[in-house]
CSV table of C-alpha atoms in Angstrom, one decimal:
chain,number,residue,atom,x,y,z
J,1,UNK,CA,182.4,-69.3,-116.0
J,2,UNK,CA,181.0,-72.2,-118.0
J,3,UNK,CA,178.0,-74.0,-116.5
J,4,UNK,CA,178.6,-77.7,-117.0
J,5,UNK,CA,175.8,-80.3,-117.1
J,6,UNK,CA,177.0,-83.0,-114.6
J,7,UNK,CA,175.5,-86.4,-114.3
J,8,UNK,CA,175.8,-87.6,-110.7
J,9,UNK,CA,175.2,-91.4,-110.3
J,10,UNK,CA,175.0,-93.0,-106.9
J,11,UNK,CA,172.4,-95.2,-105.2
J,12,UNK,CA,172.9,-93.2,-102.0
J,13,UNK,CA,171.0,-89.9,-102.1
J,14,UNK,CA,173.4,-88.6,-99.4
J,15,UNK,CA,176.4,-89.4,-101.5
J,16,UNK,CA,174.9,-87.6,-104.5
J,17,UNK,CA,174.3,-84.5,-102.2
J,18,UNK,CA,177.9,-84.7,-101.0
J,19,UNK,CA,179.4,-85.0,-104.5
J,20,UNK,CA,177.3,-82.0,-105.6
J,21,UNK,CA,178.1,-80.0,-102.6
J,22,UNK,CA,181.8,-80.7,-103.0
J,23,UNK,CA,181.8,-79.8,-106.7
J,24,UNK,CA,180.0,-76.5,-106.0
J,25,UNK,CA,182.4,-75.7,-103.2
J,26,UNK,CA,185.4,-76.5,-105.4
J,27,UNK,CA,184.4,-73.6,-107.7
J,28,UNK,CA,186.0,-75.4,-110.6
J,29,UNK,CA,183.0,-74.5,-112.7
J,30,UNK,CA,179.3,-73.7,-112.4
J,31,UNK,CA,177.3,-76.9,-112.5
J,32,UNK,CA,173.8,-78.0,-113.5
J,33,UNK,CA,173.2,-81.4,-112.0
J,34,UNK,CA,171.3,-84.4,-113.2
J,35,UNK,CA,170.9,-87.2,-110.6
J,36,UNK,CA,170.6,-90.9,-111.3
J,37,UNK,CA,170.3,-93.6,-108.7
J,38,UNK,CA,172.0,-96.5,-110.5
J,39,UNK,CA,173.7,-97.4,-113.8
J,40,UNK,CA,170.4,-98.2,-115.6
J,41,UNK,CA,168.8,-94.9,-114.5
J,42,UNK,CA,172.0,-93.1,-115.6
J,43,UNK,CA,171.9,-94.9,-119.0
J,44,UNK,CA,168.5,-93.5,-119.6
J,45,UNK,CA,169.6,-90.0,-118.6
J,46,UNK,CA,172.9,-89.9,-120.5
J,47,UNK,CA,173.1,-88.0,-123.7
J,48,UNK,CA,176.6,-87.1,-125.0
J,49,UNK,CA,175.1,-84.0,-126.7
J,50,UNK,CA,173.8,-82.7,-123.3
J,51,UNK,CA,175.9,-84.2,-120.6
J,52,UNK,CA,179.4,-82.6,-120.1
J,53,UNK,CA,180.8,-84.8,-117.3
J,54,UNK,CA,179.7,-87.8,-115.2
J,55,UNK,CA,180.5,-88.7,-111.6
J,56,UNK,CA,179.8,-92.4,-111.2
J,57,UNK,CA,179.7,-94.5,-108.0
J,58,UNK,CA,181.3,-97.9,-108.4
J,59,UNK,CA,179.2,-100.2,-106.3
J,60,UNK,CA,175.5,-99.9,-107.1
J,61,UNK,CA,172.6,-102.3,-107.5
J,62,UNK,CA,171.1,-103.1,-111.0
J,63,UNK,CA,174.1,-101.9,-112.9
J,64,UNK,CA,177.5,-101.0,-111.4
J,65,UNK,CA,179.4,-97.9,-112.3
J,66,UNK,CA,182.0,-99.9,-114.3
J,67,UNK,CA,179.2,-101.6,-116.2
J,68,UNK,CA,177.7,-98.2,-116.9
J,69,UNK,CA,181.0,-96.8,-118.2
J,70,UNK,CA,181.6,-99.8,-120.5
J,71,UNK,CA,178.0,-99.5,-121.8
J,72,UNK,CA,178.3,-95.8,-122.5
J,73,UNK,CA,181.6,-96.2,-124.3
J,74,UNK,CA,180.3,-99.1,-126.4
J,75,UNK,CA,176.9,-97.4,-127.2
J,76,UNK,CA,178.2,-94.0,-128.1
J,77,UNK,CA,181.8,-94.8,-129.2
J,78,UNK,CA,183.9,-91.7,-130.0
J,79,UNK,CA,180.9,-89.4,-129.3
J,80,UNK,CA,181.1,-90.4,-125.7
J,81,UNK,CA,184.9,-90.3,-125.2
J,82,UNK,CA,184.8,-86.5,-125.1
J,83,UNK,CA,182.6,-86.7,-122.0
J,84,UNK,CA,184.8,-87.3,-119.0
J,85,UNK,CA,183.5,-90.0,-116.7
J,86,UNK,CA,184.9,-89.8,-113.2
J,87,UNK,CA,184.6,-92.9,-110.9
J,88,UNK,CA,183.7,-92.0,-107.3
J,89,UNK,CA,184.7,-95.0,-105.3
J,90,UNK,CA,185.5,-96.5,-102.0
J,91,UNK,CA,187.7,-99.0,-103.8
J,92,UNK,CA,191.2,-98.7,-102.4
J,93,UNK,CA,192.8,-101.6,-104.4
J,94,UNK,CA,194.8,-99.9,-107.2
J,95,UNK,CA,194.4,-102.9,-109.5
J,96,UNK,CA,190.6,-102.4,-109.6
J,97,UNK,CA,190.9,-98.6,-110.0
J,98,UNK,CA,193.3,-99.2,-112.9
J,99,UNK,CA,190.8,-101.6,-114.4
J,100,UNK,CA,188.2,-98.8,-114.3
J,101,UNK,CA,190.6,-96.3,-115.9
J,102,UNK,CA,192.2,-98.6,-118.6
J,103,UNK,CA,189.7,-101.3,-119.5
J,104,UNK,CA,186.3,-99.7,-118.9
J,105,UNK,CA,187.2,-96.3,-120.2
J,106,UNK,CA,186.8,-94.0,-117.1
J,107,UNK,CA,188.9,-90.8,-117.2
J,108,UNK,CA,189.6,-90.2,-113.5
J,109,UNK,CA,188.7,-91.4,-110.1
J,110,UNK,CA,188.2,-89.9,-106.7
J,111,UNK,CA,188.3,-91.9,-103.5
J,112,UNK,CA,185.6,-91.6,-100.8
J,113,UNK,CA,185.9,-89.8,-98.5
J,114,UNK,CA,187.1,-86.8,-100.3
J,115,UNK,CA,187.8,-83.2,-99.4
J,116,UNK,CA,187.1,-80.1,-101.5
J,117,UNK,CA,190.9,-79.6,-101.9
J,118,UNK,CA,191.2,-83.1,-103.3
J,119,UNK,CA,188.4,-82.5,-105.8
J,120,UNK,CA,190.2,-79.3,-106.9
J,121,UNK,CA,193.6,-81.0,-107.3
J,122,UNK,CA,192.3,-84.2,-108.9
J,123,UNK,CA,189.6,-82.8,-111.2
J,124,UNK,CA,190.9,-79.5,-112.4
J,125,UNK,CA,192.2,-80.7,-115.7
J,126,UNK,CA,189.3,-83.1,-116.3
J,127,UNK,CA,186.7,-80.3,-115.6
J,128,UNK,CA,188.7,-77.9,-117.8
J,129,UNK,CA,188.5,-80.5,-120.6
J,130,UNK,CA,184.8,-80.8,-120.1
J,131,UNK,CA,184.5,-77.0,-120.2
J,132,UNK,CA,186.4,-76.7,-123.5
J,133,UNK,CA,184.3,-79.4,-125.1
J,134,UNK,CA,181.2,-77.6,-124.0
J,135,UNK,CA,182.4,-74.3,-125.4
J,136,UNK,CA,183.3,-76.0,-128.7
J,137,UNK,CA,179.9,-77.7,-128.9
J,138,UNK,CA,178.1,-74.4,-128.2
J,139,UNK,CA,180.1,-72.6,-130.9
J,140,UNK,CA,179.5,-75.4,-133.4
J,141,UNK,CA,175.7,-75.3,-132.6
J,142,UNK,CA,175.7,-71.5,-133.2
J,143,UNK,CA,177.5,-72.0,-136.5
J,144,UNK,CA,175.0,-74.6,-137.6
J,145,UNK,CA,172.0,-72.3,-136.9
J,146,UNK,CA,170.6,-70.4,-139.9
J,147,UNK,CA,172.0,-66.9,-139.8
J,148,UNK,CA,168.4,-65.5,-139.8
J,149,UNK,CA,169.5,-62.1,-140.9
J,150,UNK,CA,167.6,-61.5,-144.2
J,151,UNK,CA,165.0,-64.2,-143.5
J,152,UNK,CA,164.1,-62.9,-140.1
J,153,UNK,CA,163.8,-59.4,-141.6
J,154,UNK,CA,161.7,-60.8,-144.4
J,155,UNK,CA,159.5,-63.2,-142.5
J,156,UNK,CA,159.6,-61.8,-138.9
G,1,UNK,CA,167.9,-104.2,-79.0
G,2,UNK,CA,170.6,-105.4,-81.3
G,3,UNK,CA,172.1,-108.3,-79.4
G,4,UNK,CA,175.9,-108.1,-79.6
G,5,UNK,CA,177.6,-111.4,-80.5
G,6,UNK,CA,179.7,-112.9,-77.8
G,7,UNK,CA,183.4,-112.6,-78.5
G,8,UNK,CA,185.0,-115.7,-79.9
G,9,UNK,CA,188.7,-116.3,-80.0
G,10,UNK,CA,188.6,-118.4,-83.2
G,11,UNK,CA,187.7,-115.5,-85.5
G,12,UNK,CA,190.6,-115.3,-88.0
G,13,UNK,CA,193.2,-112.9,-86.5
G,14,UNK,CA,194.5,-111.7,-89.8
G,15,UNK,CA,191.0,-110.4,-90.8
G,16,UNK,CA,190.4,-108.8,-87.4
G,17,UNK,CA,193.8,-107.0,-87.8
G,18,UNK,CA,192.9,-105.8,-91.3
G,19,UNK,CA,189.6,-104.4,-89.9
G,20,UNK,CA,191.4,-102.6,-87.1
G,21,UNK,CA,193.9,-101.1,-89.5
G,22,UNK,CA,191.1,-100.1,-91.8
G,23,UNK,CA,189.0,-98.5,-89.0
G,24,UNK,CA,192.0,-96.4,-88.0
G,25,UNK,CA,192.8,-95.2,-91.5
G,26,UNK,CA,189.2,-94.6,-92.7
G,27,UNK,CA,187.9,-92.9,-89.5
G,28,UNK,CA,191.0,-90.7,-89.4
G,29,UNK,CA,190.4,-89.6,-93.0
G,30,UNK,CA,186.7,-88.9,-92.3
G,31,UNK,CA,186.7,-87.6,-88.8
G,32,UNK,CA,190.2,-86.2,-88.4
G,33,UNK,CA,191.3,-88.6,-85.8
G,34,UNK,CA,191.3,-92.4,-85.4
G,35,UNK,CA,188.9,-93.8,-82.8
G,36,UNK,CA,190.3,-95.4,-79.6
G,37,UNK,CA,189.8,-99.1,-79.1
G,38,UNK,CA,188.0,-99.8,-75.8
G,39,UNK,CA,187.1,-102.7,-73.7
G,40,UNK,CA,184.1,-100.9,-72.2
G,41,UNK,CA,181.0,-102.9,-73.0
G,42,UNK,CA,178.0,-100.8,-72.0
G,43,UNK,CA,177.4,-100.0,-75.7
G,44,UNK,CA,174.8,-97.3,-75.5
G,45,UNK,CA,172.2,-99.8,-74.3
G,46,UNK,CA,169.4,-97.3,-73.9
G,47,UNK,CA,169.6,-95.9,-77.5
G,48,UNK,CA,168.1,-97.0,-80.8
G,49,UNK,CA,170.8,-98.0,-83.2
G,50,UNK,CA,171.8,-98.3,-86.8
G,51,UNK,CA,173.4,-101.6,-87.9
G,52,UNK,CA,175.0,-101.9,-91.3
G,53,UNK,CA,176.2,-105.2,-92.7
G,54,UNK,CA,178.6,-105.9,-95.5
G,55,UNK,CA,179.6,-109.4,-96.5
G,56,UNK,CA,183.0,-110.3,-97.9
G,57,UNK,CA,183.4,-113.2,-100.2
G,58,UNK,CA,186.5,-114.9,-101.6
G,59,UNK,CA,188.7,-117.5,-100.0
G,60,UNK,CA,187.2,-116.7,-96.6
G,61,UNK,CA,183.6,-115.7,-96.5
G,62,UNK,CA,182.8,-113.4,-93.5
G,63,UNK,CA,180.7,-110.4,-92.6
G,64,UNK,CA,181.2,-107.1,-90.8
G,65,UNK,CA,178.4,-105.3,-88.9
G,66,UNK,CA,178.9,-101.7,-87.9
G,67,UNK,CA,176.6,-100.9,-85.0
G,68,UNK,CA,176.1,-97.2,-84.1
G,69,UNK,CA,173.9,-95.9,-81.3
G,70,UNK,CA,171.7,-92.9,-82.1
G,71,UNK,CA,173.8,-90.0,-80.6
G,72,UNK,CA,176.9,-91.3,-82.3
G,73,UNK,CA,175.1,-91.8,-85.6
G,74,UNK,CA,173.8,-88.2,-85.6
G,75,UNK,CA,177.3,-86.8,-84.7
G,76,UNK,CA,179.0,-89.0,-87.4
G,77,UNK,CA,176.5,-88.0,-90.0
G,78,UNK,CA,177.0,-84.3,-89.4
G,79,UNK,CA,180.8,-84.7,-89.6
G,80,UNK,CA,180.7,-87.0,-92.7
G,81,UNK,CA,178.2,-85.0,-94.8
G,82,UNK,CA,178.6,-81.5,-93.5
G,83,UNK,CA,174.9,-81.2,-93.0
G,84,UNK,CA,172.3,-82.3,-90.4
G,85,UNK,CA,170.9,-85.7,-90.8
G,86,UNK,CA,168.1,-86.8,-88.5
G,87,UNK,CA,168.2,-90.3,-87.0
G,88,UNK,CA,164.8,-91.3,-88.4
G,89,UNK,CA,165.4,-90.2,-91.9
G,90,UNK,CA,166.3,-92.4,-94.9
G,91,UNK,CA,169.4,-90.2,-95.4
G,92,UNK,CA,170.7,-91.7,-92.1
G,93,UNK,CA,170.6,-95.2,-93.6
G,94,UNK,CA,172.5,-93.8,-96.6
G,95,UNK,CA,175.1,-92.2,-94.3
G,96,UNK,CA,175.8,-95.3,-92.2
G,97,UNK,CA,175.7,-97.5,-95.3
G,98,UNK,CA,178.2,-95.3,-97.0
G,99,UNK,CA,180.5,-95.2,-93.9
G,100,UNK,CA,180.5,-99.0,-93.9
G,101,UNK,CA,181.1,-99.0,-97.6
G,102,UNK,CA,184.1,-96.7,-97.3
G,103,UNK,CA,185.5,-98.8,-94.4
G,104,UNK,CA,184.9,-102.0,-96.4
G,105,UNK,CA,186.9,-100.6,-99.3
G,106,UNK,CA,189.8,-100.1,-97.0
G,107,UNK,CA,189.3,-103.5,-95.5
G,108,UNK,CA,189.6,-105.1,-98.9
G,109,UNK,CA,192.8,-103.2,-99.5
G,110,UNK,CA,194.2,-104.2,-96.1
G,111,UNK,CA,193.4,-107.8,-96.8
G,112,UNK,CA,195.1,-107.6,-100.2
G,113,UNK,CA,198.2,-106.4,-98.4
G,114,UNK,CA,198.0,-109.6,-96.4
G,115,UNK,CA,197.6,-111.7,-99.5
G,116,UNK,CA,193.9,-112.3,-99.0
G,117,UNK,CA,191.7,-111.5,-102.0
G,118,UNK,CA,188.2,-110.5,-101.1
G,119,UNK,CA,185.2,-108.8,-102.7
G,120,UNK,CA,182.6,-106.9,-100.8
G,121,UNK,CA,178.8,-106.7,-101.1
G,122,UNK,CA,176.7,-103.6,-101.0
G,123,UNK,CA,175.7,-102.6,-97.4
G,124,UNK,CA,172.4,-103.6,-95.8
G,125,UNK,CA,171.3,-101.2,-93.1
G,126,UNK,CA,168.8,-101.7,-90.3
G,127,UNK,CA,167.5,-99.3,-87.7
G,128,UNK,CA,165.8,-100.1,-84.4
G,129,UNK,CA,165.8,-101.1,-80.8
G,130,UNK,CA,165.0,-104.7,-81.1
G,131,UNK,CA,167.2,-106.0,-83.9
G,132,UNK,CA,169.0,-109.2,-83.2
G,133,UNK,CA,172.0,-110.2,-85.3
G,134,UNK,CA,171.6,-114.0,-85.8
G,135,UNK,CA,174.8,-116.0,-86.4
G,136,UNK,CA,175.2,-119.2,-88.3
G,137,UNK,CA,175.7,-122.3,-86.2
G,138,UNK,CA,179.4,-122.6,-85.4
G,139,UNK,CA,180.3,-119.1,-86.8
G,140,UNK,CA,183.3,-117.6,-85.2
G,141,UNK,CA,182.7,-114.0,-84.0
G,142,UNK,CA,184.5,-111.1,-82.6
G,143,UNK,CA,183.5,-107.7,-81.4
G,144,UNK,CA,185.7,-104.6,-81.8
G,145,UNK,CA,184.5,-101.6,-79.7
G,146,UNK,CA,185.6,-98.0,-80.1
G,147,UNK,CA,185.3,-94.6,-78.5
G,148,UNK,CA,185.5,-91.5,-80.7
G,149,UNK,CA,184.7,-87.8,-80.4
G,150,UNK,CA,181.4,-88.7,-82.0
G,151,UNK,CA,180.7,-91.3,-79.4
G,152,UNK,CA,180.7,-95.1,-79.0
G,153,UNK,CA,180.3,-97.6,-81.8
G,154,UNK,CA,181.4,-101.1,-82.5
G,155,UNK,CA,181.9,-103.8,-85.0
G,156,UNK,CA,180.7,-107.4,-85.0
G,157,UNK,CA,182.7,-109.7,-87.2
G,158,UNK,CA,181.5,-113.1,-88.1
G,159,UNK,CA,182.5,-116.0,-90.3
G,160,UNK,CA,179.9,-117.7,-92.4
G,161,UNK,CA,180.3,-121.5,-92.1
G,162,UNK,CA,177.2,-122.2,-94.1
G,163,UNK,CA,178.7,-120.4,-97.1
G,164,UNK,CA,181.9,-122.4,-96.7
G,165,UNK,CA,180.0,-125.6,-96.7
G,166,UNK,CA,178.2,-124.6,-99.9
G,167,UNK,CA,181.5,-123.7,-101.5
G,168,UNK,CA,183.0,-127.1,-100.6
G,169,UNK,CA,179.9,-129.0,-101.9
G,170,UNK,CA,180.1,-127.3,-105.2
G,171,UNK,CA,183.8,-127.9,-105.4
G,172,UNK,CA,185.0,-124.3,-105.2
G,173,UNK,CA,188.1,-123.9,-103.1
G,174,UNK,CA,187.4,-122.5,-99.7
G,175,UNK,CA,189.5,-122.2,-96.6
G,176,UNK,CA,188.2,-122.4,-93.1
């Protein structure tokens, strides 16, 4: 199973734990987690070459989740669009959720509170997409590495 | 001790109804069953408490305070997170703040269904035995008390007349 590097952004340490616990229990993938406590912290920790998927709280101090998603999409452009960003929100107003998906550039959302079954049904395709991107990236990196055959034999 | 606000009949009924609907839906989805509304007013007097405040702004500025006595808070935290959270830990503040946040999201949706647009603040959480919730002069208040399998808890709702006055002074539309 592919181990995905997941950025989990929430100002609540307990919510970060709950998201990570839920994802592990979902068994949708193996995860390696990177935690950030607000949008600004997440911005510093986001690297589209390293992060495979992001789980972003909406209401946070300093920089909201929506602002973070907008910033990432603007900063990294097409390089970032392959990284699915999932809003984790207590927002229940569909207009606002739609704004996150359409205007800001988020890929999916899950509503708090959530169950493992909900994570499985809502995130299966998104996590599969992140996994495929990760495998392609790893393959591409391997192809770019010098073959090493004759050189490693010659120079050790 | 957190002094409960005296009930006032002039708190907007439509907002109180939206909160009651949101409490039922949110707590059922988190705890598996909606809490029962109660008139009992002994409110866990001997226990320390958590109090979490969220403000709502829009046409009608108001605030909601969730007050949770210690035994209820510990039981709620276990059910909500799936792991033990001690009352004195910083995680307990996160849990009660997050519960209020989830509830407030549903309150905003319930208000929208009643054609009232509102935005919510981040929660501010306090813990202690001697926390007094101060009200603005002339603020309308209402208390909603509940019993659940996790224990007692209650909400104090309060309008914010000072904010309304500020809005009027600056010319922004505001409704009392």
